[in-house]
Structure formats: structure tokens, C-alpha cells
Coordinates of C-alpha atoms in Angstrom, one line a residue:
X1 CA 74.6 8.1 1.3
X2 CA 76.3 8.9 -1.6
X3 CA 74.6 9.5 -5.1
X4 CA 76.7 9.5 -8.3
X5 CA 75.3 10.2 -11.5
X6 CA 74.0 8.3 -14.5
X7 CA 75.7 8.7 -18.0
X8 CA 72.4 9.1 -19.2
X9 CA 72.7 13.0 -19.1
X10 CA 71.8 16.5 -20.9
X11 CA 75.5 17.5 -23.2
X12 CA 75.6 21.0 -24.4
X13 CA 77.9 24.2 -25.1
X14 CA 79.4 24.8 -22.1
X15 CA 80.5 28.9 -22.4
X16 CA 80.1 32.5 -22.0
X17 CA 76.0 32.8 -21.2
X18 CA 74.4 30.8 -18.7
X19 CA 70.9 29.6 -18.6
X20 CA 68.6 27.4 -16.8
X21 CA 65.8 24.9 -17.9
X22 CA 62.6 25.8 -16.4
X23 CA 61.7 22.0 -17.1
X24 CA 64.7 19.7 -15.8
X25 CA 66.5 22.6 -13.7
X26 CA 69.8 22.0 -16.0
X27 CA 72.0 25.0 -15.8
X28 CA 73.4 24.9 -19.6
X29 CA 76.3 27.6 -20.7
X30 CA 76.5 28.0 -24.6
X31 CA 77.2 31.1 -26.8
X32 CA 73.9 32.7 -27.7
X33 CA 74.0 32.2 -31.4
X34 CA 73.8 28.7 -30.7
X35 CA 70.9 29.7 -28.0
X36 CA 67.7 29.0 -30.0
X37 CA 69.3 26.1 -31.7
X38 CA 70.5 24.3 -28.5
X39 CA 67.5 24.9 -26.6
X40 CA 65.2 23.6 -29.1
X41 CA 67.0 20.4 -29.1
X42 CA 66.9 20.0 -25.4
X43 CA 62.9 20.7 -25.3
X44 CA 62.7 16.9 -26.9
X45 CA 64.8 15.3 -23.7
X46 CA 64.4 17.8 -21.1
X47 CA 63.4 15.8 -17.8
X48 CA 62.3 17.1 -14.5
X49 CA 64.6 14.0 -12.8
X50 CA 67.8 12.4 -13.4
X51 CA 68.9 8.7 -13.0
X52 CA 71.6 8.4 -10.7
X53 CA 73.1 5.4 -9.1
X54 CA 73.5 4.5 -4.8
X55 CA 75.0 1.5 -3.3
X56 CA 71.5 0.9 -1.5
X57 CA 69.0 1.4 -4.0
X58 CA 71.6 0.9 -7.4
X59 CA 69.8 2.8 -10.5
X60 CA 67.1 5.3 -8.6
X61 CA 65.4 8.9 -9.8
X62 CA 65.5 12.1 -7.9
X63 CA 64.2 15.4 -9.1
X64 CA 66.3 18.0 -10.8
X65 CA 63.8 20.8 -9.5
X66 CA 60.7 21.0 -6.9
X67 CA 58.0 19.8 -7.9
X68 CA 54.2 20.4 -7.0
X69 CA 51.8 17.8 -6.2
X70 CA 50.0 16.9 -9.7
X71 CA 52.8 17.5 -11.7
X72 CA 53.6 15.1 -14.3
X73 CA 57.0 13.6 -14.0
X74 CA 57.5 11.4 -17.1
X75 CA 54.9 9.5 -18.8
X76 CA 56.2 5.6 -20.4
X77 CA 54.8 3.5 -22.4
X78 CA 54.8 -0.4 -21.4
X79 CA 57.4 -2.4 -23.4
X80 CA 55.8 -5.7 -23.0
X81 CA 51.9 -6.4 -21.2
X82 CA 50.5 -9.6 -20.4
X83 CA 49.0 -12.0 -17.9
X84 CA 49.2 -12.2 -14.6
X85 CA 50.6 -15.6 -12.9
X86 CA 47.8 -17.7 -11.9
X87 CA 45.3 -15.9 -14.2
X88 CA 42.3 -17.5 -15.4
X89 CA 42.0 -18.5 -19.8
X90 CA 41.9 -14.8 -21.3
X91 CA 42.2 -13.2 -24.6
X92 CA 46.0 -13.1 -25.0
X93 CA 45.3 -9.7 -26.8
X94 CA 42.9 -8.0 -25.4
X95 CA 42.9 -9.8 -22.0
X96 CA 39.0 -10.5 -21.8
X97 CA 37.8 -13.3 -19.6
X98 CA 36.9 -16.0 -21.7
X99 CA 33.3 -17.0 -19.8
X100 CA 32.4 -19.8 -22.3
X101 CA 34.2 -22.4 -24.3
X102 CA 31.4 -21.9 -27.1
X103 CA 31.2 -18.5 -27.4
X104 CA 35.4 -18.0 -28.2
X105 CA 37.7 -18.3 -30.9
X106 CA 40.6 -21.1 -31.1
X107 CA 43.7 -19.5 -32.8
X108 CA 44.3 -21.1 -36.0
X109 CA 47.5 -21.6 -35.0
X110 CA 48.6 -22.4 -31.7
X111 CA 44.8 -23.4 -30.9
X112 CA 44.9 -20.6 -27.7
X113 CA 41.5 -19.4 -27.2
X114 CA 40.6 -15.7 -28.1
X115 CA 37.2 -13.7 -27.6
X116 CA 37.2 -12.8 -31.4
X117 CA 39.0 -13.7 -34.5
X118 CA 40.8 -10.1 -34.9
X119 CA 42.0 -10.4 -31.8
X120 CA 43.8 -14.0 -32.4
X121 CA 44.9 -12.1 -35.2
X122 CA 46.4 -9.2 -34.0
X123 CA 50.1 -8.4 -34.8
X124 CA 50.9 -8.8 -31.1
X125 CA 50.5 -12.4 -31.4
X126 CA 52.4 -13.7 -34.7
X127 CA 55.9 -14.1 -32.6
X128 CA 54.2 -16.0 -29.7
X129 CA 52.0 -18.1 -31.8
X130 CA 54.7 -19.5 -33.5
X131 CA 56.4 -20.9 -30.4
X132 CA 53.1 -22.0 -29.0
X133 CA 51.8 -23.9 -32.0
X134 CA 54.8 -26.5 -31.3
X135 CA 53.0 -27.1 -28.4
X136 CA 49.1 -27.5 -29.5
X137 CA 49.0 -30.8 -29.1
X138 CA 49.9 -31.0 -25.4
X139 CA 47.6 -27.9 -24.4
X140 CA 44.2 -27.9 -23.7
X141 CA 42.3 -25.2 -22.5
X142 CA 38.6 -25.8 -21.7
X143 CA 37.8 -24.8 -18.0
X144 CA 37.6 -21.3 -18.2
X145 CA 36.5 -20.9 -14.6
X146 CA 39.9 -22.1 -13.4
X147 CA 43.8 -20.6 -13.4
X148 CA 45.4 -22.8 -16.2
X149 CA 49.5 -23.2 -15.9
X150 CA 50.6 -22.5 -19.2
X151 CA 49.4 -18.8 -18.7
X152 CA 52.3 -18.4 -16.7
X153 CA 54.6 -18.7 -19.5
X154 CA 53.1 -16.0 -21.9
X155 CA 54.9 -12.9 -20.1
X156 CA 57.9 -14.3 -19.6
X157 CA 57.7 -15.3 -23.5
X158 CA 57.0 -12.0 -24.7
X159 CA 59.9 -11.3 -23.2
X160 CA 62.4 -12.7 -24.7
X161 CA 61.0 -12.5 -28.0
X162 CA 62.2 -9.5 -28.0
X163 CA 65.8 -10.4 -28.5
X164 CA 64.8 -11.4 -32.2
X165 CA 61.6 -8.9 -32.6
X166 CA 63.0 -5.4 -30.8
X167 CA 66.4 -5.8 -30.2
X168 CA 66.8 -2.2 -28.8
X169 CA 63.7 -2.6 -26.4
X170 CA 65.4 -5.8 -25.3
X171 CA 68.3 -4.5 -24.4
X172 CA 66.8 -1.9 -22.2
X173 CA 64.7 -5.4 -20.4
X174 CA 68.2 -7.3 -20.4
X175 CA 69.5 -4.1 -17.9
X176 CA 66.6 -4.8 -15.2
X177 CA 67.2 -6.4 -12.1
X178 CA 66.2 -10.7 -12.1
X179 CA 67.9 -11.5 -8.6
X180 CA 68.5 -14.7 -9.9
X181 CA 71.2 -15.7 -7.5
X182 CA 68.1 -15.2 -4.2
X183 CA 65.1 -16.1 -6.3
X184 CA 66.8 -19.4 -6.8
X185 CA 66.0 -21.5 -3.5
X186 CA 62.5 -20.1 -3.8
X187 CA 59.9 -22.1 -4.2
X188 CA 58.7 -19.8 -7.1
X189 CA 61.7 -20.5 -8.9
X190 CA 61.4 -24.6 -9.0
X191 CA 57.8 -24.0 -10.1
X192 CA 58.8 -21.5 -13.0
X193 CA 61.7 -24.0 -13.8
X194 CA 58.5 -26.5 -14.8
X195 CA 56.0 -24.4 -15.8
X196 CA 57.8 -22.0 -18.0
X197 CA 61.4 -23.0 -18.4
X198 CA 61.0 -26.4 -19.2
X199 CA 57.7 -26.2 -21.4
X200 CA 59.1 -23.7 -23.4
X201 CA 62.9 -25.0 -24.0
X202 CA 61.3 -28.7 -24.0
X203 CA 57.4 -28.5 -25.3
X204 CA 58.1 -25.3 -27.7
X205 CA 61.5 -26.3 -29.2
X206 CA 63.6 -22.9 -27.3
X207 CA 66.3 -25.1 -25.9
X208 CA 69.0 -23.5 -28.7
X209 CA 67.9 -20.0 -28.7
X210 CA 67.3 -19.4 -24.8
X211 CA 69.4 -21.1 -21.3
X212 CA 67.5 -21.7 -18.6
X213 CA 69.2 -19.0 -16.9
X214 CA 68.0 -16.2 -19.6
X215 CA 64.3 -17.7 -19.1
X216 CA 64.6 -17.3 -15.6
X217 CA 66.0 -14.1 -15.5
X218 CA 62.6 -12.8 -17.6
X219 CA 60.8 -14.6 -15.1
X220 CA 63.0 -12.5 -12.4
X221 CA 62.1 -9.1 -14.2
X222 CA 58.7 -8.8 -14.3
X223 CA 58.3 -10.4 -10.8
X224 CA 60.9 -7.6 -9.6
X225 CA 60.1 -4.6 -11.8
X226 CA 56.5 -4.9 -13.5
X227 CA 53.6 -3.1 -12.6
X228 CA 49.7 -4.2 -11.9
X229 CA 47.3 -2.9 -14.2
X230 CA 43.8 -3.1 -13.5
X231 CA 41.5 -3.1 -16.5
X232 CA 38.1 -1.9 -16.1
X233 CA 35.2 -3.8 -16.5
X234 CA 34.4 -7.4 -14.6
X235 CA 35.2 -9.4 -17.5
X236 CA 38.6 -8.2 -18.1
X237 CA 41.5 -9.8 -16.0
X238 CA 44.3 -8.1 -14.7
X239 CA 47.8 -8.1 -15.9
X240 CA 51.3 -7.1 -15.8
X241 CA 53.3 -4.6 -17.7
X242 CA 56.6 -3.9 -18.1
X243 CA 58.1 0.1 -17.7
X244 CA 61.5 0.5 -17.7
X245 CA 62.2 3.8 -16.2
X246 CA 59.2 3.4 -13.7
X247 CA 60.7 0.5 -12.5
X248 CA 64.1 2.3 -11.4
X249 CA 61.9 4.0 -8.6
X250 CA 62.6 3.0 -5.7
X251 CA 60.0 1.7 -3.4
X252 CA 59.1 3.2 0.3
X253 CA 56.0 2.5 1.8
X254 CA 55.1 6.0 2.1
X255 CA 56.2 7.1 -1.4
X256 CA 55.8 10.3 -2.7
X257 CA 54.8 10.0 -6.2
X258 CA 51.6 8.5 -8.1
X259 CA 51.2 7.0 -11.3
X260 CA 48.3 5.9 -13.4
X261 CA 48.1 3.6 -16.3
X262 CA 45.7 3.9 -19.2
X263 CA 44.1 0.8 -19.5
X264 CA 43.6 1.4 -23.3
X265 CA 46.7 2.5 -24.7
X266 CA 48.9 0.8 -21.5
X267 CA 51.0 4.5 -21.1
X268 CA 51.8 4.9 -17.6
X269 CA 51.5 9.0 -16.7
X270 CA 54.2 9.6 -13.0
X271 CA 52.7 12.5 -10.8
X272 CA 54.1 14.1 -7.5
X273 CA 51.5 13.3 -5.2
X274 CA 53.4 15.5 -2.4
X275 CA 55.7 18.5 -2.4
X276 CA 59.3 17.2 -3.7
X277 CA 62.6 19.0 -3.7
X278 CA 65.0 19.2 -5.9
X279 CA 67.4 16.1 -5.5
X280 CA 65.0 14.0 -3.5
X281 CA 64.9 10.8 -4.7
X282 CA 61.4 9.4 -6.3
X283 CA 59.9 6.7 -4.7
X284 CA 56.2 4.6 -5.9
X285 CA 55.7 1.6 -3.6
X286 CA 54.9 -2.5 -4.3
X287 CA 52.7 -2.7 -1.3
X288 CA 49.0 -1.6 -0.7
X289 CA 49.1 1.4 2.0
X290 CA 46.5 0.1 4.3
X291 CA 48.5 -3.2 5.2
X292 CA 50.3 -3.6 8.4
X293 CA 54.2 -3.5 8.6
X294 CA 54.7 -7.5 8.9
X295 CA 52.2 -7.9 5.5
X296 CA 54.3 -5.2 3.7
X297 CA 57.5 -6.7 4.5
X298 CA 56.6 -10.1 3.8
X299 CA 55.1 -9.5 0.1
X300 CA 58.4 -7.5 -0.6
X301 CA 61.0 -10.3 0.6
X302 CA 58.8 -13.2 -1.5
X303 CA 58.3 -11.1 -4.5
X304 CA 60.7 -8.5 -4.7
X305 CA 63.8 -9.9 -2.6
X306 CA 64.6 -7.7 0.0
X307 CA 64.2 -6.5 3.4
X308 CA 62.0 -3.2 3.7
X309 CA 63.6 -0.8 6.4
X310 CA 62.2 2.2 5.0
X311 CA 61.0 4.9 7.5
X312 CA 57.4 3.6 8.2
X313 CA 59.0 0.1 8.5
X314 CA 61.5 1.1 10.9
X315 CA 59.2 3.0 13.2
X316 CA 57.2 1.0 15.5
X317 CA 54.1 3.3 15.2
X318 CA 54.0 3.4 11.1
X319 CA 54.4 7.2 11.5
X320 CA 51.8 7.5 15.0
X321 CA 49.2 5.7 12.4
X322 CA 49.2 2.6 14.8
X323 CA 48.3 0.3 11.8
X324 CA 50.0 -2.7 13.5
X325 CA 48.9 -1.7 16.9
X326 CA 47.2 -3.9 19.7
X327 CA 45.5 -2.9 22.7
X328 CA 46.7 -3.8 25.8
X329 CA 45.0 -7.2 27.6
X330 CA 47.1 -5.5 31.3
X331 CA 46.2 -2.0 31.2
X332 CA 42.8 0.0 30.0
X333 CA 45.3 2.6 28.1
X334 CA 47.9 0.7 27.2
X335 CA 49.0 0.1 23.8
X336 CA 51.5 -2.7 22.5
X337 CA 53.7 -2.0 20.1
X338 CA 56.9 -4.6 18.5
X339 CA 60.0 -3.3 20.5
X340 CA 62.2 -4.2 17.1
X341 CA 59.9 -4.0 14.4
X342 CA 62.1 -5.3 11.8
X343 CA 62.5 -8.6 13.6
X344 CA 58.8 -9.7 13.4
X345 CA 59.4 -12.6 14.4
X346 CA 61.5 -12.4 17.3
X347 CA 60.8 -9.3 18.7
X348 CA 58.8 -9.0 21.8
X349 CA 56.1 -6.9 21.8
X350 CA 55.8 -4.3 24.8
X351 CA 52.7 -2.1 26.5
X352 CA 54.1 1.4 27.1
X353 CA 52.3 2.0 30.4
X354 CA 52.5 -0.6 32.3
X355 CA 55.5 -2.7 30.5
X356 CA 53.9 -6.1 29.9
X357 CA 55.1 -8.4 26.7
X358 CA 53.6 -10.3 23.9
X359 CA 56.0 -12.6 22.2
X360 CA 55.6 -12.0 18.1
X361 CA 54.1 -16.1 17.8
X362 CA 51.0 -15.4 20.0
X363 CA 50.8 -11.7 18.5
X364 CA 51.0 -13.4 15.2
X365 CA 49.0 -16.4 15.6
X366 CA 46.3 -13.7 17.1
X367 CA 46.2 -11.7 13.9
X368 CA 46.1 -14.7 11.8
X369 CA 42.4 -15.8 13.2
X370 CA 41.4 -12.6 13.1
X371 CA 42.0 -12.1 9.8
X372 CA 40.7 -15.6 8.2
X373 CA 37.2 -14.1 10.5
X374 CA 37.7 -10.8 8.7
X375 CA 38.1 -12.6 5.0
X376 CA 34.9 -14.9 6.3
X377 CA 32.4 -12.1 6.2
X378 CA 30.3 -11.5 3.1
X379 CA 31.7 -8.3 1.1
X380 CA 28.2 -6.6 1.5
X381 CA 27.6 -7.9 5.0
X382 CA 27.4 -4.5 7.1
X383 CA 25.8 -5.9 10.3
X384 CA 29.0 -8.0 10.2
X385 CA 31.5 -6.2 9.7
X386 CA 30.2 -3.4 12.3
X387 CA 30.3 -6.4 14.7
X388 CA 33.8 -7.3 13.7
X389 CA 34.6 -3.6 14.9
X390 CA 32.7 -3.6 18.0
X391 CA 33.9 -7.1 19.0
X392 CA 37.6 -6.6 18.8
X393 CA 37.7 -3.4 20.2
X394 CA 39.3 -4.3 23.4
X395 CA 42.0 -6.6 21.4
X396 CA 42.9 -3.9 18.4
X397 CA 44.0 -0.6 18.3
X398 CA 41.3 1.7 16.4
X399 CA 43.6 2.4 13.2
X400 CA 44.8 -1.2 13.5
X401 CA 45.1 -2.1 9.5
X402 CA 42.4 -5.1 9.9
X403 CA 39.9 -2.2 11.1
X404 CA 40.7 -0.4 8.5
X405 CA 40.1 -2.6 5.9
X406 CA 36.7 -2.9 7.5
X407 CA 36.3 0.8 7.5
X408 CA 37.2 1.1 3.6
X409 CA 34.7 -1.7 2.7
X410 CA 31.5 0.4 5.0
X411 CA 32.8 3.8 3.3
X412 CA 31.1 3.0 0.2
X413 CA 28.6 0.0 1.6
X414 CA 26.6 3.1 3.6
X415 CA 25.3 4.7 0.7
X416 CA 25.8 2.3 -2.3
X417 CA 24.1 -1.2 -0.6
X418 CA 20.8 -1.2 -2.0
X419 CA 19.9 -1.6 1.8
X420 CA 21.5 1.7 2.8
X421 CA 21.0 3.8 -0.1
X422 CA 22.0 7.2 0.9
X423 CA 19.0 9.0 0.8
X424 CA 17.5 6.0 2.9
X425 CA 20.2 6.8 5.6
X426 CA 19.4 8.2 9.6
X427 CA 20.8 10.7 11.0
X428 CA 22.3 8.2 12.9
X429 CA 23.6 6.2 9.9
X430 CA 24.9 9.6 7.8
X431 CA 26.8 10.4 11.2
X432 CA 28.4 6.8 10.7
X433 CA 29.2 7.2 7.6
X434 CA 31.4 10.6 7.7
X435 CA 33.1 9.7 10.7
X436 CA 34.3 6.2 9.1
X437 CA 35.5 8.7 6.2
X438 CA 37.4 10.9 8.6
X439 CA 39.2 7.6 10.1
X440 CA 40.1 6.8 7.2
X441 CA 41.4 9.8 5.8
X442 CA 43.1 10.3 9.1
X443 CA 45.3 7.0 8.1
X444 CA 45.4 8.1 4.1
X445 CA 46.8 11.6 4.9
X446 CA 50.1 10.0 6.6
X447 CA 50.5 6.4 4.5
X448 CA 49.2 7.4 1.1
X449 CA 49.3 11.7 1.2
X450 CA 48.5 14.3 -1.3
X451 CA 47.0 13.0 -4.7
X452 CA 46.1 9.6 -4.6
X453 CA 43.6 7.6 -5.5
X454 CA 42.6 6.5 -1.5
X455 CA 42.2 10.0 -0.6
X456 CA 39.9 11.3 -3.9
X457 CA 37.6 8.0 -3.4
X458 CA 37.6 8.7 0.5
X459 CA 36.6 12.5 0.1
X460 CA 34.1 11.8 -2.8
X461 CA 32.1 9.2 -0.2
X462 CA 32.7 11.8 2.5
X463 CA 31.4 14.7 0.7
X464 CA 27.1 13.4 0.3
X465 CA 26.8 12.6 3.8
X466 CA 27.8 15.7 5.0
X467 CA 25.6 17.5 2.4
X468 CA 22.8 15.6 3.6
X469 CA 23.5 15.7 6.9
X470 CA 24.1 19.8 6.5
X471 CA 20.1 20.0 4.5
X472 CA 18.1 18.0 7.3
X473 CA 19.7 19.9 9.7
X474 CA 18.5 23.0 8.1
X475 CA 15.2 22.0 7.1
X476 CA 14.7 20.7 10.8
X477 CA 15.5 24.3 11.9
X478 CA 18.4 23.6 13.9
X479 CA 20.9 25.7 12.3
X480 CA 20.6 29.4 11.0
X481 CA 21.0 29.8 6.9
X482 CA 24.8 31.5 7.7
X483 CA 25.7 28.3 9.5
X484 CA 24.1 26.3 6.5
X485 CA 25.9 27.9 3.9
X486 CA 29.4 27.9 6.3
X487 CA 28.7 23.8 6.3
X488 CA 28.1 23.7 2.0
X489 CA 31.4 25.9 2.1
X490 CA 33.6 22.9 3.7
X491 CA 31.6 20.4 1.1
X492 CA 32.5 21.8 -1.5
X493 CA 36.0 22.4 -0.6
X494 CA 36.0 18.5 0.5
X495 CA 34.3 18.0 -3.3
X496 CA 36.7 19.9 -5.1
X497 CA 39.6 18.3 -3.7
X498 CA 38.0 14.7 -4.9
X499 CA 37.5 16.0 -8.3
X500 CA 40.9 17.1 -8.5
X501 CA 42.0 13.9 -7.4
X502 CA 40.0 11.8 -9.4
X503 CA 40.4 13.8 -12.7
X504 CA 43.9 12.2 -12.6
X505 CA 43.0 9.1 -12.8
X506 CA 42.6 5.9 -15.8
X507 CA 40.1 7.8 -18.4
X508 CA 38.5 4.7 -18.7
X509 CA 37.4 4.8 -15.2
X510 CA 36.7 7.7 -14.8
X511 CA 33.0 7.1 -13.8
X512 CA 33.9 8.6 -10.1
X513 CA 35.8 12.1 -12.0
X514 CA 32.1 12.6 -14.3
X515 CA 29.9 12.3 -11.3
X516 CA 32.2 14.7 -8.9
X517 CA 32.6 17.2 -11.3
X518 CA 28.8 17.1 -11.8
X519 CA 28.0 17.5 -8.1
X520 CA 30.7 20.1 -8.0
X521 CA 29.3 22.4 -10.2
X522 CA 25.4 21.8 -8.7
X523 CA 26.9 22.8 -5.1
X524 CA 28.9 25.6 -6.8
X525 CA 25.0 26.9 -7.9
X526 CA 23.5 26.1 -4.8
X527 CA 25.9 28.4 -3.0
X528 CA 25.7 31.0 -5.4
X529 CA 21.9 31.1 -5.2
X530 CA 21.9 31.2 -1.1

């Protein structure tokens, strides 16, 4: 596939002495008086990737030298943040649940409830309010327990405030992808034509300054291009924001980059989580890891209009992880697998052994009541959920995603459930624990490698049981000292690979990072002292 570059390059003397960026991998040929001169100016734009342009993916990144796993790619700010569709009433500035009606503050204004008065009065708000408060006496916001509709218009009106507010930053939104020719004979787009569209052309007087196309279009961008970012904390929802260059990644379901987003200044920091050569293109992904291929596909073609056929998508197996897997009801080996995987719902689904066939409605319609079973179960329920596992043993294969989703949920029940504390654990129990850590990291290591956030919280749970175990065991005289101190060797390595991991993540959450590095450096002792 061919891959023509962006405008959007490095210009320079081209002449007699040749030199290359250490940073971007430019090669750059200017005389050497103009050397220190040039150079300093291309330190403020210098780039490890270019933006190049494909008929497949249109505007996409690749690197413009190898890169190592942790290295920072680019770090954006988000031009626009704000609530997620179908949130719940929240502080339209600092996005804080708003738990009771008596203990908020109605805007002046627009009459939008706030947590606090600054807040309602923040900068951030003056634009908005001022559309809104053509609207206050039509709104009316006093369940806070439940999603209210006009939430869904505050993005989308951020937006396109910007035409009048930041005409350069809208410019750059005006460039993203909307898919408004497939998103219209959606059934998202004739509930954003009333929610959004009409309520703010109609109800907040925008009829002469924005179409109903231009609306929808914003409407179109953040649902194709904006990220998640979770805020930490219980009482703070979660919302969207907007990053420009982030969003010309293109998306694979095993990507091989990792970005995190600080949840106080919104700044989005893009890492190699794997190895990546020079002129490989950068990928992130939409889609959670852990979900099977028919899930993934389906959230991408509803909410970012188009038809995965990456790699993992293609390949029956999801890369030998068997995610999507069933056993087979025929044969005691056998495993059945979709013969066309990208025609979930027509393909037939086929036992390698012995040959016999599933069609995709009973496969699906199978899945289906296991899942609504699976989302049944309390999310502290670990009798449960080990029966869920032993139960459908015989129908699922053991990485099938359902199981796994099972498995990530008793990594951190054994151990954090005030009914299996860890130092309350068997044998037995500890044993359990570290081998439902090594399934999952078995399944991590191919659909979410290198440095991300599955694998540090999967090492960091692995890492105590196999201390523990490693202690009784030594205490109970069944291992020599040198085999003990072999056994705190891998911990630590396990240990330090988590606090690596985790020391790259939010700031603001970074209560695992504290408590690793803390357990790192008490091993680090022990071992000295042994």
C-alpha cells in the first residue's frame, strides 16, 4: 500500500554537510554556518513520526526512527473536553457527579447545576452559557441519579463554539473525519437530529449561525475521533476529549502504542508500548483488548463506521489467543473456530478434528445467554464466578474472552475481598490466584503487549502471591534458602516490570505506582540481607 507524505513537514538548507536528527531521524543538508542556527530551530518541531496519507487509512502516523517501548511519542493537549452521551447531571466544569439537588449550585445564567459557584463560573463556561440560558426555561434538571438528554448536546456545543472563540483550533476540528454520509441512516443520527440539532438550532436560537449538517458533523467527530478519559475518584464521571493528532492513529486491535491522559490538566502523553521501526505506521485501538472478535467489530461499525479487518480480526484464532473459541460438543479435543471470521454472521463455524459445524445464529444465540449469566453475577461474588468457569468448561475454550473477563475480575477479588484478604489465603487459594495471573498474562502478552496498563496491574497482583507462596514454603522447610532466594529473584523481576509499567500511568492514579515502588525497594532489601 502506498504511503505519500503529508505537507506538514521539516524545510531546511538543503547543501554541502549532511546531518541527521537524533529525535525525528530527518536527514537535513545545510552549510555549517547556518548549523547551530538551523538546528536550534528544528529542536521546537522535531517529531519522532510523520503524518502521511494512504487510500485505506487516509491521514495516519508512522515513525521516522525505531523506537523503544516507553518512549514518548508526542504528548497533546485536548482541544475541547466534556461529557459523555448518556451521562448522568455533572459539573459542566469540573465533571463531578452532582449526588444532591441541595447540596449544588444553579448557574446564574443558564440555571445548569454546578458543584460550586467557581466552577459555574469558570471561563470555560461563559460561551456555552450564553446559548444555554435561551433555553432555561425549557430545562430542568433535578434527578441526579438519572442520564438527562440535554447532556448530550454540551460536547457537540463546545465544538462549534469554537468557530467564533478559537478560530485556529477550529479549523484543525473542521479537518477531522464526521462520516456524515454513513452515520446518517443510523439510528444515532435521528436521535442527535432531536436531541442536539434541533434543541440547539430551535430551543437555543443557532439556526443562523450553524446547518444541521455542521451540527451533525461535530456530533460525527467526537463519536469518530475522541478519546475516553476516566477521571479518578467515584464521584467524578467520565468524559470525552478531543486530540487532534492522536486521533489520526489508526486503530488495530493489537496496536502498538499506549497513551495516557492526565486527568488534571487533560494532556494526553503517546508511548511505544512495543519495539517500532522506522516507517511503521502507529496504531492505538477503540476497542477493549479482552473482547472477542464479533464484540470488537461490532462497537467499531456502530461507532466508528467501518469494517475492522486488521490482523487479529482476520485470523480465526485472534493470534493462537482463542479468545472467540468454543469447545467442541463432537469431539473431547476438538476446538471450533468461524471458518470466515469476518462474516460473523454467516460464516459457519468448524471443529478441526473431527469437521462438525456450528452455524454463527446458534454460536451467537449461545454466547448471548452466557453472557447476560456472566453480567448476572455480583461483582464481588467469587463462589460464582469460579462456578461460571467450572460450569462452562466443556462449552468454552479456556482463553475464551467471557472466561477471561472472569479471570480479570478474581485477579484482584483473591487478595483484595475482605473475605480473601491475602494474608488470609491457602496454599491452595495463593496457587489460584498466580495461575489466574499467568492466564491472563498469557492472553495480555499477544492482545495488549509490552507497556500497558493490563499487563503492570496483572504483574502487580501476580507478584504477592508468589512472595507468599515463596515464604511459607520456606518457613515449612520445603525448599533450601538458595531456592528461596532463586524464587524472590523472579518476584522482583515480576515487581519491577509492574512498577515500570505503572509509573507511566495518570499521576492522579497512581496509588498502584506508590505501593509497587514501595514493595520494590522492601524485596530489593530482603534480597540483599539473605
Amino acid at each position: 500500500m502506498s504511503l505519500e507524505e503529508s505537507p506538514i513537514t521539516c524545510n531546511f538548507f538543503r547543501a554541502k554537510s549532511s546531518q541527521t536528527c537524533g529525535g525525528c531521524g530527518e536527514v537535513f543538508n545545510f552549510e555549517m554556518e547556518y548549523q547551530n542556527k538551523e538546528w536550534s530551530i528544528h529542536k521546537t518541531s522535531c517529531k519522532p513520526y510523520k503524518i502521511v496519507s494512504n487510500e485505506k487509512f487516509g491521514r495516519c502516523l508512522v515513525a521516522t526512527r525505531n523506537l523503544k517501548p516507553g518512549e514518548i511519542i508526542f504528548g497533546e493537549n485536548a482541544t475541547i473536553v466534556g461529557p459523555k452521551q448518556g451521562c448522568r447531571p455533572c459539573c459542566l466544569k469540573c465533571f463531578t457527579s452532582l449526588d444532591s439537588v441541595a447540596s449544588l449550585f444553579r448557574c446564574p445564567g443558564c440555571n445548569f447545576p454546578f458543584c460550586q459557584e467557581q466552577c459555574a463560573k469558570s471561563p470555560e463556561h461563559e460561551a456555552e452559557c450564553v446559548v444555554l440560558s435561551r433555553a432555561r426555561s425549557c430545562i430542568s434538571i433535578n434527578d441526579m441519579s438519572k442520564s438527562h438528554p440535554v447532556y448530550q448536546c454540551i460536547t457537540p456545543l463546545r465544538c462549534i463554539l469554537l468557530k467564533s472563540t478559537q478560530p485556529k483550533l477550529f479549523e484543525a476540528f473542521s479537518g477531522l473525519v464526521h462520516h456524515n454520509d454513513l452515520r446518517r441512516q443510523t439510528q444515532m443520527w435521528r436521535i442527535y437530529q432531536v436531541n442536539i440539532v434541533q434543541f440547539l438550532r430551535n430551543v437555543c436560537g443557532l439556526a443562523n449561525q450553524f446547518s444541521e449538517e455542521e451540527i451533525h458533523a461535530a456530533c460525527g467527530v467526537l463519536d469518530v475521533n475522541a478519546f475516553e478519559i476516566r477521571l479518578p475518584g467515584s464521584k467524578r464521571q467520565q468524559i470525552l476529549g478531543l486530540f487532534p493528532i492522536a486521533s489520526m492513529m489508526s486503530h488495530r486491535c493489537v496496536s502498538n502504542t499506549h497513551h495516557v491522559i492526565d486527568s488534571n490538566t487533560y494532556e494526553m502523553t503517546v508511548r511505544a508500548s512495543v519495539p517500532i521501526k522506522k516507517g511503521e505506521q502507529l496504531f492505538t485501538t477503540y476497542t477493549l483488548p479482552l473482547d472477542g472478535t464479533n464484540d470488537r467489530r461490532s462497537v467499531l461499525r456502530q461507532s466508528k463506521m467501518f469494517e475492522c479487518d486488521c490482523p487479529r480480526c482476520s485470523d480465526p484464532t485472534e493470534c493462537l489467543t482463542f479468545l472467540s473459541a468454543l469447545r467442541c460438543p463432537r469431539c473431547p479435543i476438538g476446538i471450533m473456530l468461524p471458518i470466515r471470521p469476518l462474516e460473523e454472521n454467516e460464516t459457519e463455524w468448524q471443529c478441526s478434528p473431527c469437521s462438525y459445524q456450528l452455524d454463527a445464529a446458534v454460536v451467537t444465540q449461545l454466547i448471548d445467554q452466557l453472557k447476560e449469566e456472566f453480567e448476572n453475577i455480583g461483582p464481588k461474588d467469587v463462589e460464582k464466578l469460579e462456578e461460571f468457569l467450572s460450569r462452562h468448561a466443556s462449552s468454552l475454550h479456556p482463553n475464551h474472552f467471557l472466561f477471561t473477563s472472569v479471570r480479570q475480575s478474581l485477579s484482584q477479588l483473591y487478595g483484595r475481598d475482605e473475605r480473601y484478604l491475602l494474608n488470609t489465603l491457602t496454599m491452595e487459594q495463593l496457587e489460584r490466584k498466580v495461575s489466574i495471573c499467568q492466564q491472563l498474562l498469557s492472553v495480555a502478552d499477544v492482545v495488549e503487549p509490552g507497556l500497558t496498563r493490563l499487563r503492570g496491574v496483572t504483574l502487580y497482583e501476580l507478584y504477592a502471591p508468589m512472595l507468599l507462596l515463596a515464604k511459607r514454603t520456606y518457613e515449612a522447610g520445603h525448599c533450601t534458602l538458595a531456592e528461596f532466594k532463586e524464587r524472590i529473584v523472579a518476584v522482583e523481576a515480576i515487581l519491577s516490570e509492574a512498577t515500570k509499567i505503572l509509573l507511566l500511568e495518570d499521576p492522579a492514579s497512581t496509588e498502584g505506582a506508590a505501593c509497587a515502588v514501595q514493595a520494590l525497594n522492601q524485596i530489593q532489601r530482603w534480597i540483599a540481607s539473605l
